[in-house]
XYZ file of C-alpha atoms in Angstrom:
472
model
C -75.560 52.135 -8.335
C -73.193 49.881 -6.989
C -70.162 49.384 -8.596
C -68.150 45.716 -7.740
C -64.460 46.347 -8.197
C -63.059 43.454 -10.141
C -59.469 43.124 -11.205
C -58.776 43.668 -14.919
C -57.429 40.160 -16.387
C -54.387 41.786 -17.530
C -53.626 43.289 -14.264
C -54.042 39.770 -12.641
C -51.479 37.951 -14.825
C -48.940 40.890 -14.145
C -49.197 40.491 -10.687
C -48.530 36.817 -10.888
C -45.635 37.382 -13.284
C -43.954 39.954 -10.782
C -44.444 37.577 -7.785
C -42.763 34.731 -9.626
C -39.959 37.041 -10.618
C -39.388 38.031 -7.114
C -39.633 34.327 -5.758
C -37.200 33.536 -8.830
C -34.882 36.347 -7.871
C -34.898 35.380 -4.135
C -33.910 31.664 -5.043
C -31.075 33.004 -7.394
C -29.715 34.996 -4.377
C -29.879 32.555 -2.242
C -28.040 30.107 -4.580
C -25.380 32.556 -5.426
C -24.790 33.133 -1.716
C -24.430 29.664 -1.439
C -22.251 29.216 -4.019
C -20.144 31.881 -2.617
C -20.039 30.632 0.789
C -18.812 27.350 -1.245
C -16.360 28.880 -3.162
C -14.798 30.701 -0.347
C -14.548 27.580 1.704
C -12.676 25.801 -1.266
C -10.802 28.607 -2.243
C -9.231 28.909 1.708
C -8.119 25.787 3.798
C -7.041 28.268 6.247
C -9.415 27.334 8.955
C -8.528 23.788 8.455
C -4.407 24.527 8.438
C -4.962 26.743 11.799
C -6.619 24.186 13.419
C -4.522 21.115 12.492
C -0.750 22.267 11.818
C 0.158 22.043 15.399
C -1.023 18.133 15.487
C 1.758 17.455 12.552
C 5.388 16.749 13.421
C 8.613 16.772 11.553
C 10.259 13.192 12.269
C 14.039 13.207 11.603
C 15.785 9.725 11.770
C 19.363 8.521 11.751
C 20.817 4.990 10.930
C 24.378 3.598 10.869
C 24.448 2.117 7.146
C 27.369 -0.471 6.045
C 29.573 0.718 3.126
C 30.221 -2.768 2.051
C 26.920 -2.788 0.352
C 28.762 -0.585 -2.270
C 32.521 -1.658 -1.720
C 31.320 -5.359 -2.809
C 29.146 -4.366 -5.686
C 30.596 -5.229 -9.028
C 29.033 -2.146 -10.661
C 30.726 0.146 -8.043
C 34.184 -1.607 -8.506
C 33.664 -1.195 -12.171
C 33.815 2.851 -11.985
C 35.472 3.336 -8.815
C 38.699 1.251 -9.069
C 40.846 3.267 -6.415
C 38.794 3.144 -3.042
C 40.884 4.483 -0.357
C 41.774 1.616 2.228
C 41.064 4.014 5.222
C 37.331 4.578 4.003
C 35.093 3.835 6.821
C 33.385 0.332 6.774
C 30.307 2.530 8.215
C 28.529 5.679 8.175
C 25.750 7.519 9.459
C 22.781 8.482 7.488
C 19.643 10.785 8.171
C 16.114 10.571 6.304
C 13.095 12.906 6.995
C 9.348 12.196 7.214
C 6.093 13.199 8.846
C 3.777 12.347 11.375
C 0.453 13.475 13.474
C -0.589 12.888 16.908
C -3.377 10.643 17.984
C -3.522 11.011 21.366
C -3.080 13.844 23.636
C -0.370 11.609 25.722
C 2.297 11.732 22.776
C 1.331 9.114 20.539
C 2.326 9.549 16.878
C 1.255 7.793 13.713
C 3.681 7.553 10.922
C 4.944 5.319 8.012
C 7.024 2.313 8.892
C 9.395 2.922 6.198
C 10.227 6.211 7.869
C 11.487 4.569 11.067
C 12.303 1.080 10.058
C 15.890 1.382 9.979
C 16.393 4.127 12.459
C 18.533 3.647 15.842
C 17.615 7.285 16.559
C 14.468 9.141 16.089
C 13.840 12.704 16.661
C 10.340 14.565 16.288
C 9.924 18.365 16.008
C 6.630 19.990 17.171
C 5.089 23.084 15.294
C 6.531 25.116 18.235
C 10.088 23.937 17.167
C 10.368 22.049 20.188
C 11.927 18.806 19.992
C 11.707 15.292 21.633
C 13.205 11.764 21.386
C 10.906 9.132 20.430
C 10.567 5.560 20.694
C 8.988 2.982 18.547
C 5.784 1.555 20.122
C 5.333 -0.735 17.375
C 5.263 -1.133 13.500
C 3.607 -3.284 10.809
C 5.199 -3.949 7.595
C 1.899 -4.802 5.532
C 0.466 -1.760 6.035
C 3.505 0.702 6.292
C 2.228 1.860 9.710
C 4.389 2.872 12.623
C 3.415 4.094 16.367
C 5.734 6.497 18.020
C 5.573 7.888 21.439
C 7.226 10.845 23.114
C 7.138 12.319 26.265
C 4.198 14.978 26.499
C 0.811 15.400 27.785
C -2.283 17.338 27.107
C -1.362 17.971 23.351
C -3.724 18.371 20.816
C -4.506 15.342 18.389
C -5.858 14.932 14.942
C -9.247 12.719 14.490
C -9.376 10.026 12.265
C -12.261 10.205 9.921
C -14.139 7.649 7.847
C -12.205 7.021 4.474
C -15.248 4.974 3.379
C -17.139 7.967 2.758
C -14.698 9.553 0.424
C -15.973 9.921 -3.241
C -13.628 10.254 -6.157
C -13.443 13.695 -6.732
C -13.788 14.936 -3.200
C -11.338 17.809 -1.888
C -8.427 16.659 0.448
C -5.599 18.690 1.921
C -1.909 17.447 2.999
C 0.365 18.928 5.589
C 3.734 17.563 6.014
C 7.350 18.228 5.745
C 8.227 17.772 1.852
C 12.134 17.859 1.629
C 12.457 19.395 4.954
C 10.168 21.941 4.323
C 8.227 22.204 7.682
C 4.337 22.141 7.598
C 3.898 22.634 3.816
C 0.362 22.504 2.802
C -0.868 21.046 -0.624
C -4.292 20.453 -1.812
C -6.087 18.003 -4.335
C -8.592 15.738 -4.877
C -9.341 12.120 -4.488
C -8.049 10.751 -7.945
C -8.989 7.140 -7.352
C -9.956 4.223 -4.407
C -8.443 1.051 -3.875
C -5.317 1.222 -5.854
C -2.979 -1.692 -5.298
C 0.246 0.240 -6.653
C 2.266 -2.280 -4.605
C 0.245 -5.533 -5.732
C -1.963 -6.665 -2.727
C 0.765 -7.210 -0.297
C 0.924 -3.778 1.020
C -2.219 -2.446 2.729
C -4.318 -4.946 0.973
C -4.285 -2.911 -2.315
C -6.500 -0.247 -0.660
C -4.499 2.841 -1.292
C -6.162 6.043 -1.691
C -4.961 8.164 -4.968
C -4.718 11.851 -4.792
C -2.873 14.871 -6.754
C -2.190 16.741 -3.843
C 1.423 17.373 -3.975
C 3.461 14.786 -2.044
C 7.196 14.848 -2.068
C 9.787 13.227 -0.145
C 9.373 13.947 3.701
C 5.544 13.928 3.417
C 5.452 10.064 4.223
C 3.657 9.376 7.319
C 1.981 12.840 7.134
C -1.761 13.378 7.357
C -4.436 13.490 4.560
C -7.382 15.757 5.545
C -10.999 15.974 4.260
C -12.744 19.172 4.476
C -14.272 18.572 7.641
C -10.634 18.736 9.003
C -10.535 15.148 9.688
C -7.966 12.644 8.850
C -8.843 10.242 5.919
C -5.480 9.058 4.888
C -1.728 8.690 5.681
C 0.593 10.003 2.955
C 2.712 7.106 1.973
C 4.158 6.662 -1.552
C 4.359 8.501 -4.931
C 5.249 7.461 -8.650
C 8.375 9.298 -9.222
C 8.210 9.272 -12.822
C 4.773 10.592 -12.833
C 2.989 13.857 -11.707
C 0.018 14.223 -9.457
C 0.562 10.554 -8.238
C 0.232 10.316 -4.494
C -0.956 7.465 -2.385
C -2.041 7.381 1.041
C -3.145 4.723 3.413
C -6.922 4.868 4.072
C -7.995 5.979 7.648
C -10.382 3.241 8.498
C -7.396 0.880 7.620
C -4.966 2.831 10.131
C -7.621 2.824 12.890
C -7.596 -0.991 13.442
C -3.564 -1.172 13.015
C -2.716 1.449 15.581
C -5.111 0.210 18.226
C -3.239 -3.166 17.900
C 0.259 -1.160 17.988
C -0.713 0.612 20.910
C -2.018 -2.292 23.195
C 0.673 -5.164 21.661
C 3.192 -3.350 19.763
C 2.210 -5.735 16.876
C -0.371 -6.675 14.597
C -2.014 -10.059 15.033
C -3.882 -11.278 11.760
C -6.443 -13.825 10.844
C -5.313 -16.487 8.351
C -7.367 -18.577 5.970
C -4.627 -20.480 4.255
C -5.666 -19.727 0.774
C -4.724 -17.887 -2.454
C -7.363 -15.888 -3.785
C -7.712 -14.562 -7.441
C -10.404 -12.322 -8.706
C -12.632 -13.180 -11.380
C -13.124 -11.759 -14.858
C -16.133 -12.202 -16.965
C -14.798 -14.910 -18.761
C -13.455 -16.956 -15.894
C -16.717 -16.337 -13.967
C -18.913 -17.814 -17.188
C -16.516 -20.759 -17.434
C -17.117 -21.628 -13.775
C -21.017 -21.564 -14.472
C -21.312 -18.581 -12.059
C -24.568 -16.855 -12.404
C -24.575 -13.664 -14.413
C -24.461 -10.704 -11.917
C -22.666 -12.565 -9.327
C -19.250 -11.703 -8.223
C -16.540 -13.361 -6.095
C -13.084 -14.377 -5.757
C -11.711 -17.875 -6.930
C -9.369 -20.032 -4.697
C -6.389 -21.240 -6.779
C -4.925 -22.869 -3.928
C -5.994 -24.284 -0.392
C -3.057 -25.418 1.595
C -3.478 -28.655 3.619
C -4.195 -28.345 7.760
C -5.274 -24.522 7.447
C -8.566 -23.152 8.631
C -10.136 -23.322 4.951
C -8.881 -26.780 4.322
C -10.449 -28.154 7.640
C -13.656 -26.132 6.738
C -14.131 -28.212 3.602
C -12.910 -25.546 1.201
C -11.354 -26.651 -2.110
C -9.122 -25.355 -4.878
C -11.809 -23.957 -7.643
C -14.379 -22.985 -5.113
C -15.683 -19.548 -5.450
C -16.359 -17.352 -2.436
C -19.099 -14.789 -3.146
C -19.897 -13.516 0.551
C -18.210 -13.435 3.927
C -20.912 -12.915 6.840
C -23.349 -11.601 4.096
C -20.864 -9.120 2.567
C -20.005 -9.377 -1.119
C -16.679 -9.998 -1.970
C -15.435 -9.136 -5.284
C -11.821 -7.537 -4.924
C -8.910 -9.958 -3.778
C -7.564 -7.296 -1.703
C -11.067 -6.943 0.189
C -10.919 -10.566 0.992
C -7.220 -10.727 2.244
C -8.305 -7.212 4.491
C -11.407 -9.075 5.652
C -9.827 -12.204 7.032
C -6.721 -10.234 8.359
C -8.840 -8.070 10.515
C -10.704 -11.004 11.763
C -9.287 -11.975 15.215
C -7.910 -15.515 15.747
C -10.592 -17.842 16.795
C -13.616 -16.472 15.331
C -15.502 -17.932 12.846
C -16.880 -16.655 9.828
C -19.827 -17.709 7.853
C -18.674 -17.924 4.192
C -21.232 -18.484 0.840
C -19.609 -20.488 -1.592
C -20.225 -21.505 -5.275
C -19.039 -24.741 -6.652
C -20.338 -26.821 -9.454
C -23.168 -24.941 -10.287
C -24.381 -24.828 -6.456
C -24.525 -22.137 -3.382
C -23.578 -23.219 -0.272
C -22.555 -21.866 3.262
C -19.482 -22.986 5.171
C -18.329 -21.667 8.693
C -14.561 -21.344 8.721
C -12.695 -21.040 12.262
C -10.065 -18.242 11.449
C -6.439 -19.389 13.142
C -3.457 -16.743 13.539
C -1.395 -15.520 10.563
C 2.073 -16.855 10.757
C 4.791 -14.074 11.607
C 6.891 -12.650 8.799
C 10.053 -12.698 10.601
C 12.767 -14.965 9.579
C 12.748 -16.849 12.941
C 9.548 -17.924 12.575
C 10.006 -19.876 9.125
C 10.806 -23.202 9.229
C 13.507 -24.594 7.086
C 15.691 -21.583 6.713
C 19.237 -22.211 5.359
C 22.104 -20.308 4.491
C 24.702 -20.968 1.740
C 26.627 -18.981 -0.626
C 25.932 -15.896 2.090
C 22.233 -16.177 1.071
C 19.529 -16.836 3.779
C 16.735 -18.814 1.848
C 13.370 -19.887 2.751
C 11.024 -22.235 1.182
C 8.204 -20.580 -0.388
C 4.885 -21.014 1.748
C 1.550 -19.737 1.228
C 2.055 -16.604 3.555
C 5.077 -15.573 1.356
C 3.159 -16.023 -1.974
C 0.526 -13.622 -0.704
C 3.051 -11.375 0.335
C 5.089 -11.462 -2.868
C 1.955 -11.626 -4.979
C 3.286 -14.763 -6.878
C 1.830 -18.285 -7.640
C 4.726 -20.485 -7.875
C 4.247 -23.690 -6.499
C 7.924 -24.297 -5.796
C 11.118 -21.980 -5.279
C 13.177 -20.767 -2.526
C 12.766 -16.972 -1.267
C 15.913 -15.141 -0.828
C 15.333 -13.395 2.568
C 18.983 -11.962 2.820
C 22.176 -11.700 1.037
C 25.690 -10.952 2.633
C 27.291 -8.286 0.678
C 30.492 -10.038 1.263
C 29.679 -13.288 -0.088
C 29.677 -14.662 -3.652
C 25.902 -14.521 -4.045
C 26.028 -10.820 -3.762
C 28.810 -10.775 -6.102
C 26.966 -12.363 -8.751
C 24.160 -10.340 -8.613
C 21.645 -12.230 -6.416
C 19.350 -9.965 -4.167
C 17.133 -9.981 -1.194
C 13.431 -10.717 -2.529
C 14.773 -12.994 -5.257
C 13.144 -16.247 -5.621
C 15.426 -19.461 -6.767
C 13.072 -21.541 -8.767
C 15.400 -24.063 -9.919
C 19.171 -25.585 -9.495
C 20.486 -27.325 -12.585
C 17.146 -27.806 -13.737
C 15.768 -29.414 -10.657
C 12.720 -27.629 -9.253
C 13.616 -26.359 -5.752
C 10.719 -27.399 -3.365
C 12.902 -27.461 0.018
C 16.274 -26.159 1.428
C 17.173 -29.862 1.291
C 16.576 -29.958 -2.577
C 19.252 -26.833 -2.894
C 21.740 -28.754 -0.696
C 21.548 -31.872 -2.793
C 22.077 -30.084 -6.161
C 24.987 -28.262 -4.257
C 26.762 -31.536 -3.107
C 26.112 -33.034 -6.922
C 27.772 -29.908 -8.422
C 30.785 -30.160 -5.808
C 31.395 -33.682 -6.879
C 31.222 -32.953 -10.709
C 33.236 -29.750 -10.013
C 31.070 -27.522 -11.837
C 29.306 -24.241 -10.883
C 25.561 -24.384 -9.819
C 23.327 -23.214 -12.349
C 20.474 -21.455 -10.611
C 17.052 -20.144 -12.306
C 16.041 -17.078 -10.397
C 13.118 -14.748 -10.812
C 12.764 -11.133 -10.146
C 10.223 -8.504 -11.018
C 8.573 -10.769 -13.594
C 11.496 -11.949 -15.206
C 13.708 -15.115 -14.854
C 17.451 -15.054 -15.354
C 20.515 -17.998 -15.002
C 23.224 -17.270 -12.564
C 25.960 -19.593 -11.964
C 27.567 -19.803 -8.304
C 31.178 -21.121 -8.298
C 31.615 -23.841 -5.514
C 34.380 -24.507 -3.248
C 35.031 -28.052 -4.328
C 37.326 -28.783 -1.460
C 34.576 -28.722 1.290
């Protein structure tokens, strides 16, 4: 008799269960191994630090400061009556910052505010060697500056893709906080596209991080976990904790290349003032639901936008097929377009979409010498508000004179007017030009009365009376 061997049903089920348990155990072991690898990676940044710390530099600057800023300040004089007559009028001050190599032949990227007023710049490497540095170029709008030292074949940092960053990603900062060389801190990306200084600095595109950043970190690199620079540490909120801000690397890439080539940045210009749309505003203009854009609150005459037929109240929804929903995004797109190039713009107006081609021109320079109609009186340098200034200052006044500078030895300083103020009115007359201001001054001189000014500063307005020399 032949017996056919057959598996018992219970035995077959047991084997299947065992096989499943073995497979499950293998999966768990692999997962645990990978987690341990990941945990070890996050628990130690030593490999990145060892690779990158010699590419980060300590920057020391010195500059000569005019003490008269203090001696002629009424607040200073109120509490310090007996100022020594032999007190020097000028003194030398020093400041600290950070930076990092972006080329093998000695180009170093840092913040503009680190070196802006310096007449001497010293760079200290990781090996303690010191070099004198010169400024190749700087850009106030993005707070970036490019330095150069005489060195060859030095390791340099690689700029990564900041657009790939996600909120919650780990980052690492290396710098010289409070002069403590090559300190390392870590944290995460807390937010993106932060307009901490409005849209006038870095187009409101700052990265926010909780990695510890302190004075002296400015200009230092912010690394991702691949050891690539994704941000340039720039600012902190002193009244808070874990609130640091960095300039995105993708913005820095375009800036430093122009600085290296030309020593300055050339920007595109439309000649408009944009405003972001909220849901209510979009609905009031009849914009279809789900469509974003920015609305033009002003289009200046004889500008690229004006020549292309754009009007106040137009809503720009796309540029070159890319959706535009943020004011800073719009400003950056235009600024990074080279003058002479044309952009295809999708516009919504009175219920209809249509395309416009706008030929971008060169943005006016920010320096005083380039402004038309600069006047000086009472120790103030006054500049007529134009579209470019409105964009930088993030204001929408249709009139006013911008105080570009104030002589600390003159009456305007004594009465509290400071650089950055906007004089809106003089003796109840709206100031649309420097000539308007001079006419009011002449009138007040005849009447032998002070000039009454309405001054805007940081969201507030105040009246200031300036005495006049009636004998002039």
